[in-house]
Amino acid sequence: MRWPRLLWLAVLLGIGLPAEAHQVNLVTARVALSPDRTVSVELGMKGSDVDRLIGTKTYDSRRDAVDPAAVEAAGAAILAYMRTHLAVTGGARACLAGDAAILADGDGIIYRNSFACAGAGGDIVYRSTVLTEKDPAARQIVLIAQGRSETQALIDAGNITVTLSNAPPSLWSTMQRYGLTGIEHIFLGYDHVAFLIAVVLWARRLIPVVKIVTAFTIAHSITLSLAALDVLVIPGSIVEPAIAASIVFVAVENFFSRDVDKRWRMAFLFGLIHGFGFAGALREIGLPPNAAVPALAAFNIGVEIGQVAIVALALPALGLLDRLTTTDRTGPVRAASLVYMVSAVISLLGGYWLLVRILEA
């Protein structure tokens, strides 16, 4: 996601930018550490997330915007929440907080504060459970500025602190985190899972499955890399319906063709589309400026591990389901009935996703 970087750069340069859209279930923060051990924090989040956290009514879904007057009225409640769920410490001692401010920002709010840590010893640590305490699936992107250098960190329900006065995370640590994020994304990306299952349903031998998964991996790696590095970016309003359409196409084709040996070509073609979808998820997290290529590679490897695991689990599970639910012991008939049943379910799901995504575009 590029907008936080552009916004933070504008703040650093003193240039005003119009308000940009905040992402649901995502917090963006810029944390700047100065030589005198003062920490400036600027945090942004969607108005609808603020309302579900605190019980306020600042966000108007019809206008996709917050009401500045409602934000001002809710300021005390929002600040009380921030005091409970956001802190900066030096060693075991809390840094002295300044006068915080809450500002309306288009469809969200901005929280600003500074923390004086000169009197606190030890490493300076930024701690935040904003939003993640309510929803474990939420994420917080933290841009850490120290002098002219900037690094990026990711906070989630299982990792709520960022140490500011230490060196940036090691390359191996960064790759581990992005690899796990890739695995998580493929398992939680139900549309990608549906596509993978549909495309291998007729497979009865290992070689066609290997060819399909390899072709899909190569294709989505190409477009994921191009999009994540901002070489070629296609809007989500085009990519997401196209992914749903690919699911419908593959599922429906199962009724007319059993030639799984040639399906690697289709997997490659549609893999190019799915790669842009993976890139959309990766842009929400962002790539660390000092390790963009390794992080991208780790995310891609994580996606590959996830999809291999899905195929390895799905095929035996479908075979077991076939044996448990069919009394006819004629192998080809039994296999066809299962493929048709699963393909029908996936085609309906894909059609639903396609309709919803077109209407939301």
XYZ file of C-alpha atoms in Angstrom:
361
model
C 0.000 0.000 0.000
C 1.680 3.181 -1.186
C -0.404 5.940 0.351
C 1.094 5.849 3.864
C 4.598 6.337 2.445
C 3.438 9.291 0.365
C 1.576 10.778 3.302
C 4.492 10.399 5.706
C 6.892 11.848 3.145
C 4.609 14.838 2.793
C 4.583 15.296 6.565
C 8.393 15.215 6.647
C 8.661 17.791 3.865
C 5.892 19.991 5.188
C 3.803 19.522 2.087
C 0.021 19.202 2.449
C -1.713 16.334 0.686
C -5.438 15.724 0.377
C -6.805 13.037 2.679
C -6.354 9.501 1.344
C -8.490 6.467 1.979
C -7.842 4.477 5.131
C -8.018 0.685 4.904
C -10.488 -1.283 7.010
C -8.845 -3.403 9.717
C -5.487 -1.713 9.115
C -3.697 0.894 11.236
C -0.838 2.946 9.812
C 1.641 4.642 12.112
C 4.711 6.809 11.684
C 7.054 6.763 14.675
C 9.999 9.174 14.619
C 12.879 8.967 17.112
C 14.959 12.128 17.529
C 18.511 12.341 18.970
C 17.157 13.764 22.253
C 15.115 10.556 22.694
C 11.819 12.222 21.897
C 9.396 10.004 20.017
C 6.728 11.491 17.758
C 3.780 9.234 16.915
C 1.211 9.764 14.183
C -1.388 7.039 13.760
C -4.214 6.768 11.239
C -7.205 4.447 11.052
C -10.575 4.065 9.361
C -13.555 5.809 10.976
C -15.644 2.636 10.933
C -12.901 0.874 12.913
C -12.895 3.708 15.449
C -16.653 3.361 15.908
C -16.596 -0.393 16.475
C -13.702 -0.048 18.916
C -15.137 2.715 21.068
C -18.859 2.740 20.303
C -18.804 6.210 18.744
C -20.636 7.343 15.597
C -18.068 9.313 13.648
C -18.278 7.465 10.306
C -20.950 7.917 7.614
C -20.928 4.870 5.308
C -23.020 6.624 2.671
C -20.435 9.359 2.207
C -17.487 7.107 3.167
C -16.276 9.901 5.428
C -16.122 10.884 9.071
C -18.001 13.859 10.482
C -15.408 16.327 11.861
C -17.868 17.524 14.504
C -18.510 13.948 15.622
C -14.756 13.293 15.749
C -14.265 16.360 17.916
C -17.093 15.276 20.218
C -15.617 11.779 20.517
C -12.079 13.090 21.034
C -11.953 12.374 24.771
C -13.149 8.787 24.313
C -10.697 8.168 21.482
C -7.804 9.601 23.512
C -8.756 7.437 26.494
C -8.637 4.364 24.249
C -5.250 5.412 22.864
C -3.812 5.923 26.347
C -4.809 2.359 27.206
C -3.605 0.708 23.995
C -0.594 2.775 22.890
C 2.558 3.565 24.845
C 6.240 4.389 24.459
C 8.647 3.136 27.129
C 12.309 3.507 27.910
C 13.493 0.365 29.680
C 10.700 -0.507 32.087
C 9.665 3.128 32.518
C 6.908 4.896 30.596
C 8.026 7.931 28.610
C 6.299 11.229 29.408
C 3.405 11.786 26.993
C 2.694 15.219 25.582
C -0.613 16.807 24.598
C -2.309 14.411 22.174
C -4.538 15.494 19.316
C -7.293 13.732 17.364
C -8.030 15.014 13.859
C -10.615 14.095 11.247
C -8.946 12.810 8.076
C -11.321 12.057 5.209
C -12.764 8.631 5.979
C -10.696 8.198 9.140
C -8.946 9.844 12.065
C -5.366 10.827 12.838
C -3.883 10.557 16.351
C -0.779 12.638 17.114
C 1.363 12.744 20.220
C 4.962 12.990 21.379
C 6.738 11.109 24.158
C 9.798 12.396 26.042
C 12.119 9.490 26.869
C 15.254 11.427 27.896
C 14.750 10.481 31.532
C 14.047 6.831 30.788
C 16.939 4.424 30.381
C 17.254 1.347 28.214
C 15.867 0.666 24.774
C 12.968 2.774 23.597
C 10.002 0.585 22.718
C 6.788 1.465 20.875
C 3.887 -0.695 22.052
C 0.451 -0.788 20.430
C -2.616 -3.004 20.629
C -4.776 -0.483 18.791
C -7.396 -2.459 16.850
C -5.513 -5.765 17.194
C -6.932 -6.276 20.707
C -10.405 -6.210 19.176
C -9.677 -8.165 16.007
C -6.715 -10.601 15.916
C -6.770 -10.425 12.095
C -6.017 -6.682 12.142
C -2.568 -5.351 11.293
C -0.585 -2.204 12.017
C 2.127 -0.950 9.679
C 4.750 1.097 11.505
C 7.118 3.373 9.606
C 10.117 4.056 11.859
C 12.074 7.238 11.120
C 15.480 7.909 12.639
C 17.318 10.829 11.074
C 17.385 10.213 7.325
C 16.810 6.488 7.566
C 13.440 4.783 7.555
C 12.496 1.182 8.264
C 9.180 -0.577 8.365
C 7.698 -2.982 10.892
C 4.484 -4.940 11.178
C 2.457 -5.232 14.382
C -0.265 -7.836 14.864
C -2.023 -9.603 17.721
C 1.010 -11.806 18.371
C 3.646 -9.083 18.040
C 2.668 -5.806 19.734
C 6.020 -4.039 20.206
C 8.703 -2.434 18.064
C 12.070 -1.550 19.567
C 13.072 1.862 18.200
C 16.575 2.306 19.575
C 17.919 -1.049 18.366
C 19.260 -1.819 14.915
C 16.658 -2.685 12.232
C 15.411 -6.308 12.176
C 17.823 -8.781 10.627
C 17.336 -9.882 7.037
C 16.500 -13.406 8.169
C 13.902 -12.099 10.643
C 12.303 -9.989 7.917
C 12.175 -12.928 5.513
C 10.649 -15.188 8.154
C 7.878 -12.689 8.845
C 7.041 -12.149 5.180
C 7.203 -15.872 4.469
C 4.670 -16.561 7.220
C 2.511 -13.727 5.901
C 2.522 -15.380 2.454
C 1.426 -18.714 3.926
C -1.286 -16.991 5.938
C -2.564 -15.125 2.896
C -2.993 -18.197 0.693
C -4.797 -20.114 3.444
C -7.120 -17.186 4.174
C -7.594 -16.341 0.480
C -10.615 -18.574 -0.092
C -10.876 -17.593 -3.755
C -7.308 -18.772 -4.435
C -8.002 -22.014 -2.557
C -11.174 -22.613 -4.597
C -9.258 -22.051 -7.837
C -6.488 -24.467 -6.874
C -8.930 -27.211 -5.908
C -11.021 -26.755 -9.068
C -8.040 -26.844 -11.403
C -6.684 -30.179 -10.089
C -9.962 -32.042 -9.550
C -9.519 -34.371 -12.536
C -5.899 -35.166 -11.652
C -5.222 -38.815 -10.823
C -1.459 -38.752 -11.294
C 1.268 -36.674 -9.651
C 2.923 -35.294 -12.800
C -0.082 -33.212 -14.006
C -0.467 -31.753 -10.516
C 3.214 -30.780 -10.400
C 2.936 -29.135 -13.831
C -0.191 -27.212 -12.818
C 1.211 -25.965 -9.517
C 4.544 -25.039 -11.126
C 2.872 -23.116 -13.957
C 0.608 -21.287 -11.512
C 3.593 -20.422 -9.293
C 5.738 -19.091 -12.141
C 2.878 -16.980 -13.464
C 1.800 -15.409 -10.196
C 5.451 -14.811 -9.260
C 5.882 -12.697 -12.398
C 2.883 -10.441 -11.857
C 3.291 -10.344 -8.075
C 6.832 -9.040 -8.498
C 5.880 -6.512 -11.172
C 2.987 -5.142 -9.137
C 4.724 -5.180 -5.736
C 7.662 -3.231 -7.183
C 5.246 -0.786 -8.898
C 6.389 -1.760 -12.392
C 2.891 -2.796 -13.505
C -0.132 -2.168 -11.273
C -3.729 -3.063 -12.163
C -6.572 -1.718 -9.976
C -8.233 -4.135 -7.600
C -11.595 -3.243 -9.166
C -10.397 -5.131 -12.262
C -8.257 -7.828 -10.654
C -10.720 -9.097 -8.038
C -13.644 -9.725 -10.448
C -11.177 -11.329 -12.895
C -10.019 -13.750 -10.185
C -13.634 -14.698 -9.464
C -14.268 -15.179 -13.193
C -11.254 -17.505 -13.428
C -12.737 -19.662 -10.671
C -16.074 -19.917 -12.500
C -14.345 -20.747 -15.788
C -12.212 -23.567 -14.369
C -15.062 -25.044 -12.330
C -17.489 -25.033 -15.272
C -14.867 -26.470 -17.627
C -14.698 -29.542 -15.372
C -18.117 -30.521 -16.766
C -16.838 -30.501 -20.362
C -13.207 -31.595 -20.234
C -11.160 -34.103 -18.293
C -7.868 -33.337 -20.048
C -5.898 -32.414 -16.950
C -2.548 -32.934 -18.720
C -2.970 -29.649 -20.615
C -4.364 -27.652 -17.743
C -0.980 -26.248 -16.812
C -1.458 -23.749 -19.658
C -4.689 -22.481 -18.142
C -3.086 -22.429 -14.692
C -0.312 -20.229 -16.084
C -2.737 -17.820 -17.765
C -4.937 -17.412 -14.718
C -1.901 -17.405 -12.430
C -0.928 -14.078 -14.008
C -4.236 -12.654 -12.819
C -3.999 -14.164 -9.342
C -0.507 -12.687 -8.963
C -1.979 -9.191 -9.082
C -4.355 -10.271 -6.310
C -1.437 -11.459 -4.173
C 0.284 -8.141 -4.826
C -2.755 -6.245 -3.561
C -2.477 -8.050 -0.241
C 1.271 -7.438 -0.094
C 0.854 -3.719 -0.811
C -1.391 -3.432 2.248
C 1.494 -4.701 4.371
C 4.189 -2.869 2.423
C 7.752 -3.880 1.623
C 10.594 -2.800 3.925
C 12.660 -0.174 2.066
C 15.956 -1.757 3.101
C 15.001 -5.328 2.114
C 12.271 -5.062 -0.540
C 13.505 -7.851 -2.830
C 14.230 -10.447 -0.075
C 10.875 -9.692 1.572
C 9.096 -10.063 -1.775
C 10.870 -13.364 -2.416
C 9.984 -14.636 1.078
C 6.318 -13.688 0.639
C 6.249 -15.486 -2.701
C 7.881 -18.585 -1.193
C 5.283 -18.484 1.587
C 2.476 -18.399 -0.979
C 4.061 -21.354 -2.785
C 4.375 -23.365 0.438
C 0.756 -22.613 1.238
C -0.602 -23.660 -2.132
C 1.420 -26.906 -2.165
C 0.043 -27.691 1.290
C -3.504 -26.975 0.123
C -3.207 -29.296 -2.880
C -1.492 -31.984 -0.783
C -4.341 -31.864 1.756
C -7.232 -31.407 -0.671
C -6.637 -34.355 -3.001
C -6.497 -37.071 -0.298
C -9.468 -35.447 1.460
C -11.517 -35.524 -1.733
C -10.535 -39.144 -2.301
C -11.665 -40.046 1.215
C -14.937 -38.169 0.723
C -15.452 -40.043 -2.515
C -15.046 -43.425 -0.813
C -17.283 -42.519 2.126
C -20.192 -41.082 0.152
C -20.404 -43.431 -2.855
C -21.827 -46.938 -2.845
C -21.163 -47.558 -6.534
C -17.691 -49.138 -6.723
C -17.134 -48.338 -10.372
C -14.027 -46.161 -10.193
C -14.539 -43.763 -13.141
C -18.223 -43.197 -12.297
C -17.393 -42.570 -8.675
C -14.643 -40.058 -9.588
C -16.850 -38.173 -12.058
C -19.722 -37.740 -9.606
C -17.413 -36.216 -7.005
C -15.767 -33.860 -9.507
C -19.147 -32.662 -10.746
C -20.434 -32.098 -7.222
C -17.371 -30.134 -6.063
C -17.189 -28.188 -9.338
C -20.832 -27.165 -8.974
C -20.208 -25.828 -5.469
C -17.067 -23.945 -6.545
C -18.782 -22.477 -9.622
C -21.604 -21.143 -7.426
C -19.089 -19.632 -5.009
C -17.139 -18.089 -7.866
C -20.318 -16.672 -9.382
C -21.290 -15.130 -6.050
C -17.833 -13.560 -5.635
C -17.945 -12.280 -9.219
C -21.335 -10.619 -8.726
C -20.354 -9.036 -5.393
C -17.034 -7.745 -6.715
C -18.588 -6.252 -9.838
C -21.180 -4.436 -7.732
C -18.474 -3.184 -5.358
C -16.135 -2.038 -8.152
